[in-house]
Amino acid sequence: MKTSELAYTGTYTAWSREGIVSEVKQQMKTSRFEHVLRVEQCAVRLAEKYGASAEACSLAALLHDYAKEHDVEEMKGIILREGMDPELVHFGSEIMHGPVGAYYAEKKFGITDEEILNAIRQHTIGGIEMSLIGKIIFVADYIEAGRTFKGVEEARELAGKNLDEAAYYKIEKTIIHLVKKEVPIYPGTIYVYNSWIQRKAGK
Ligand code: GDP
Ligand code: FE
Ligand code: FE
């Protein structure tokens, strides 16, 4: 289905899709906004394939990077005030924008559905437990049509067969990427990796 034809039913937010699109557009540079639209496109396709709500996936996708370009000090303030993991503030916008994006999804857009909020919250590092919507957003962010990194084709193939394997692929490759880049790894990223690898070994 074309995302532009998706009419929201009011189940998850009182906002229209068009209203959210124009609000999101104002928050970020054009290239990122275009990424967001491609994530939505990909998420809706995965929703159709795996039997999730296209509306919920569209909404989570449109809002997943809402806070990415927000002022870092403002994000830190929200994290500490709202009682989120205080460790987050040491890892910059890269790690903070998911949890802070979920905050805006709830406060500004009136979303209360925990699956959608968690999908936004967890989209960068994944989660020990992820719902179907959570996995879809996590994977769609990684494989959307504009991504060109080495390995993206393999990730796309996995996503066409098994969403868990695609999610695990992103978790594993992200850790390798971060080590190679010599950047600090947020403890939550390690927890997620450990839980997925233990589950995999237990199979
Ligand atoms: P984007 O917002 O669409 O660019 O994608 P993501 O939200 O998935 O990722 C944002 C960035 O955070 C990517 O460059 C990841 O490699 C990076 N990232 C993911 N986990 C960690 C981590 O534990 N530590 C650090 N420093 N960066 C991370
Ligand atoms: Fe992101
Ligand atoms: Fe993204």
Short mmCIF file of C-alpha atoms and ligand atoms in Angstrom, two decimals:
data_model
loop_
_atom_site.label_atom_id
_atom_site.label_comp_id
_atom_site.label_asym_id
_atom_site.label_seq_id
_atom_site.Cartn_x
_atom_site.Cartn_y
_atom_site.Cartn_z
CA MET A 1 0.00 0.00 0.00
CA LYS A 2 1.13 3.55 -0.67
CA THR A 3 1.83 5.35 2.58
CA SER A 4 0.16 8.50 1.26
CA GLU A 5 -3.09 6.54 1.03
CA LEU A 6 -2.93 5.47 4.66
CA ALA A 7 -5.72 7.25 6.49
CA TYR A 8 -5.43 7.14 10.25
CA THR A 9 -8.52 5.85 12.01
CA GLY A 10 -7.98 7.72 15.27
CA THR A 11 -7.11 4.50 17.10
CA TYR A 12 -3.64 5.61 18.19
CA THR A 13 -3.65 9.39 17.87
CA ALA A 14 -6.07 12.21 17.14
CA TRP A 15 -3.58 13.56 14.59
CA SER A 16 -3.92 12.88 10.88
CA ARG A 17 -1.02 11.29 9.01
CA GLU A 18 -0.57 14.54 7.03
CA GLY A 19 -0.45 16.56 10.25
CA ILE A 20 2.26 14.34 11.67
CA VAL A 21 4.23 14.37 8.42
CA SER A 22 4.32 18.17 8.33
CA GLU A 23 5.20 18.41 12.01
CA VAL A 24 8.03 15.88 11.62
CA LYS A 25 9.35 17.70 8.56
CA GLN A 26 9.89 20.85 10.62
CA GLN A 27 12.07 19.03 13.13
CA MET A 28 14.86 17.92 10.82
CA LYS A 29 16.90 18.48 7.70
CA THR A 30 15.42 17.28 4.41
CA SER A 31 17.69 14.27 4.04
CA ARG A 32 16.61 12.93 7.42
CA PHE A 33 12.94 13.62 6.69
CA GLU A 34 13.27 11.61 3.50
CA HIS A 35 14.86 8.79 5.50
CA VAL A 36 11.85 8.86 7.82
CA LEU A 37 9.44 8.52 4.89
CA ARG A 38 11.45 5.58 3.54
CA VAL A 39 11.41 3.91 6.96
CA GLU A 40 7.64 4.33 6.97
CA GLN A 41 7.37 2.82 3.50
CA CYS A 42 9.49 -0.14 4.53
CA ALA A 43 7.71 -0.57 7.88
CA VAL A 44 4.29 -0.65 6.22
CA ARG A 45 5.54 -3.27 3.78
CA LEU A 46 6.88 -5.39 6.66
CA ALA A 47 3.59 -4.88 8.54
CA GLU A 48 1.68 -6.30 5.60
CA LYS A 49 4.08 -9.23 5.33
CA TYR A 50 4.16 -10.11 9.03
CA GLY A 51 0.59 -9.21 9.97
CA ALA A 52 1.08 -6.08 12.08
CA SER A 53 -1.05 -2.95 12.02
CA ALA A 54 0.10 -0.78 9.10
CA GLU A 55 -1.29 2.27 10.88
CA ALA A 56 0.69 1.59 14.07
CA CYS A 57 3.86 0.92 12.08
CA SER A 58 3.41 4.07 9.99
CA LEU A 59 3.01 6.15 13.12
CA ALA A 60 6.01 4.65 14.92
CA ALA A 61 8.13 5.05 11.78
CA LEU A 62 7.14 8.69 11.22
CA LEU A 63 8.04 9.56 14.82
CA HIS A 64 11.09 7.33 15.35
CA ASP A 65 13.68 10.07 14.67
CA TYR A 66 11.53 12.99 15.81
CA ALA A 67 14.06 14.11 18.45
CA LYS A 68 17.26 13.31 16.57
CA GLU A 69 18.21 16.93 15.89
CA HIS A 70 16.89 18.38 19.10
CA ASP A 71 19.11 20.34 21.43
CA VAL A 72 21.22 17.91 23.46
CA GLU A 73 20.86 19.85 26.72
CA GLU A 74 17.09 19.87 26.31
CA MET A 75 17.14 16.09 25.77
CA LYS A 76 19.26 15.58 28.86
CA GLY A 77 16.77 17.66 30.85
CA ILE A 78 13.85 15.50 29.71
CA ILE A 79 15.72 12.27 30.48
CA LEU A 80 16.61 13.31 34.03
CA ARG A 81 13.26 14.93 34.78
CA GLU A 82 11.27 11.96 33.49
CA GLY A 83 13.35 9.43 35.41
CA MET A 84 14.76 7.64 32.36
CA ASP A 85 18.11 5.83 32.59
CA PRO A 86 20.58 8.58 33.66
CA GLU A 87 23.39 6.79 31.76
CA LEU A 88 21.71 7.90 28.53
CA VAL A 89 22.98 11.45 28.90
CA HIS A 90 26.59 10.34 28.42
CA PHE A 91 25.95 8.94 24.95
CA GLY A 92 24.71 11.90 22.95
CA SER A 93 21.82 12.35 20.59
CA GLU A 94 22.56 9.01 18.90
CA ILE A 95 21.38 7.16 21.99
CA MET A 96 19.03 9.74 23.54
CA HIS A 97 16.77 10.44 20.55
CA GLY A 98 14.82 7.18 20.79
CA PRO A 99 13.71 7.52 24.42
CA VAL A 100 13.16 11.28 23.99
CA GLY A 101 11.22 10.65 20.76
CA ALA A 102 8.92 8.30 22.67
CA TYR A 103 8.38 11.06 25.22
CA TYR A 104 7.18 13.45 22.47
CA ALA A 105 5.07 10.73 20.87
CA GLU A 106 3.17 10.50 24.14
CA LYS A 107 3.13 14.13 25.26
CA LYS A 108 2.71 15.92 21.95
CA PHE A 109 0.93 13.36 19.80
CA GLY A 110 -1.12 11.72 22.56
CA ILE A 111 0.02 8.18 21.82
CA THR A 112 -0.53 5.79 24.72
CA ASP A 113 -0.03 2.47 22.93
CA GLU A 114 3.01 0.94 24.63
CA GLU A 115 3.99 -1.09 21.58
CA ILE A 116 4.33 2.08 19.52
CA LEU A 117 6.09 3.99 22.30
CA ASN A 118 8.50 1.10 22.89
CA ALA A 119 9.18 0.76 19.18
CA ILE A 120 10.27 4.41 19.09
CA ARG A 121 12.16 4.11 22.39
CA GLN A 122 14.08 0.99 21.31
CA HIS A 123 14.67 1.72 17.64
CA THR A 124 18.41 2.46 17.98
CA ILE A 125 19.59 -0.27 20.35
CA GLY A 126 16.76 -2.79 20.13
CA GLY A 127 15.30 -4.43 23.22
CA ILE A 128 15.61 -7.59 25.28
CA GLU A 129 11.91 -8.01 24.57
CA MET A 130 10.61 -6.51 21.36
CA SER A 131 7.05 -6.63 20.05
CA LEU A 132 6.32 -7.30 16.39
CA ILE A 133 6.00 -3.55 15.82
CA GLY A 134 9.27 -2.98 17.68
CA LYS A 135 11.10 -5.44 15.46
CA ILE A 136 9.56 -3.96 12.32
CA ILE A 137 10.73 -0.42 13.15
CA PHE A 138 14.14 -1.64 14.28
CA VAL A 139 14.66 -3.55 11.03
CA ALA A 140 13.01 -0.98 8.73
CA ASP A 141 15.32 1.75 10.06
CA TYR A 142 18.25 -0.47 9.09
CA ILE A 143 17.19 -1.65 5.64
CA GLU A 144 15.13 1.24 4.21
CA ALA A 145 15.78 1.79 0.49
CA GLY A 146 18.30 4.61 1.06
CA ARG A 147 20.72 2.54 3.17
CA THR A 148 23.86 1.57 1.28
CA PHE A 149 26.28 0.09 3.85
CA LYS A 150 28.06 -3.19 3.30
CA GLY A 151 25.78 -5.99 4.42
CA VAL A 152 22.50 -4.18 3.82
CA GLU A 153 21.55 -6.61 1.05
CA GLU A 154 21.98 -9.52 3.40
CA ALA A 155 19.90 -7.73 6.03
CA ARG A 156 17.14 -7.15 3.44
CA GLU A 157 17.17 -10.81 2.48
CA LEU A 158 16.89 -11.86 6.11
CA ALA A 159 14.03 -9.41 6.65
CA GLY A 160 12.17 -11.08 3.82
CA LYS A 161 12.46 -14.46 5.53
CA ASN A 162 12.67 -14.01 9.27
CA LEU A 163 12.30 -10.79 11.23
CA ASP A 164 14.14 -12.12 14.30
CA GLU A 165 17.15 -13.03 12.22
CA ALA A 166 17.17 -9.59 10.62
CA ALA A 167 16.92 -7.94 14.06
CA TYR A 168 19.74 -10.08 15.37
CA TYR A 169 21.84 -9.21 12.33
CA LYS A 170 21.45 -5.50 13.10
CA ILE A 171 22.29 -6.03 16.78
CA GLU A 172 25.45 -7.99 15.99
CA LYS A 173 26.67 -5.77 13.14
CA THR A 174 26.07 -2.59 15.13
CA ILE A 175 28.29 -3.83 17.98
CA ILE A 176 31.05 -4.74 15.51
CA HIS A 177 30.67 -1.34 13.82
CA LEU A 178 30.91 0.53 17.13
CA VAL A 179 34.01 -1.39 18.23
CA LYS A 180 35.69 -0.68 14.89
CA LYS A 181 34.79 2.99 15.16
CA GLU A 182 36.24 3.04 18.69
CA VAL A 183 33.22 4.75 20.19
CA PRO A 184 31.78 4.02 23.64
CA ILE A 185 29.00 1.45 23.75
CA TYR A 186 25.93 2.25 25.81
CA PRO A 187 25.43 -0.50 28.43
CA GLY A 188 21.89 -1.12 27.20
CA THR A 189 23.31 -2.03 23.79
CA ILE A 190 25.42 -4.76 25.44
CA TYR A 191 22.47 -6.05 27.48
CA VAL A 192 20.40 -6.39 24.34
CA TYR A 193 23.21 -8.16 22.51
CA ASN A 194 23.74 -10.57 25.44
CA SER A 195 20.10 -11.47 25.72
CA TRP A 196 19.74 -12.11 21.99
CA ILE A 197 22.90 -14.20 21.76
CA GLN A 198 21.92 -16.24 24.81
CA ARG A 199 18.50 -16.90 23.35
CA LYS A 200 20.11 -17.89 20.07
CA ALA A 201 22.53 -20.28 21.82
CA GLY A 202 19.64 -21.77 23.79
CA LYS A 203 17.77 -22.73 20.66
P1 GDP B 1 19.27 6.85 12.63
O1 GDP B 1 18.73 7.66 13.78
O2 GDP B 1 18.30 6.64 11.53
O3 GDP B 1 20.57 7.43 12.11
O4 GDP B 1 19.64 5.39 13.15
P2 GDP B 1 19.72 4.78 14.65
O5 GDP B 1 18.81 5.49 15.56
O6 GDP B 1 19.53 3.30 14.53
O7 GDP B 1 21.23 4.95 15.07
C1 GDP B 1 21.87 6.13 15.40
C2 GDP B 1 23.35 5.89 15.58
O8 GDP B 1 23.62 5.37 16.88
C3 GDP B 1 23.98 4.90 14.58
O9 GDP B 1 25.07 5.53 13.99
C4 GDP B 1 24.42 3.74 15.48
O10 GDP B 1 25.59 3.12 14.98
C5 GDP B 1 24.68 4.45 16.78
N1 GDP B 1 24.66 3.58 17.97
C6 GDP B 1 23.90 2.48 18.20
N2 GDP B 1 24.19 1.92 19.39
C7 GDP B 1 25.17 2.70 19.95
C8 GDP B 1 25.92 2.65 21.19
O11 GDP B 1 25.75 1.79 22.04
N3 GDP B 1 26.86 3.62 21.38
C9 GDP B 1 27.09 4.62 20.47
N4 GDP B 1 28.03 5.51 20.75
N5 GDP B 1 26.41 4.70 19.31
C10 GDP B 1 25.47 3.76 19.05
FE FE B 2 17.24 6.89 14.98
FE FE B 3 16.18 6.43 11.62
#
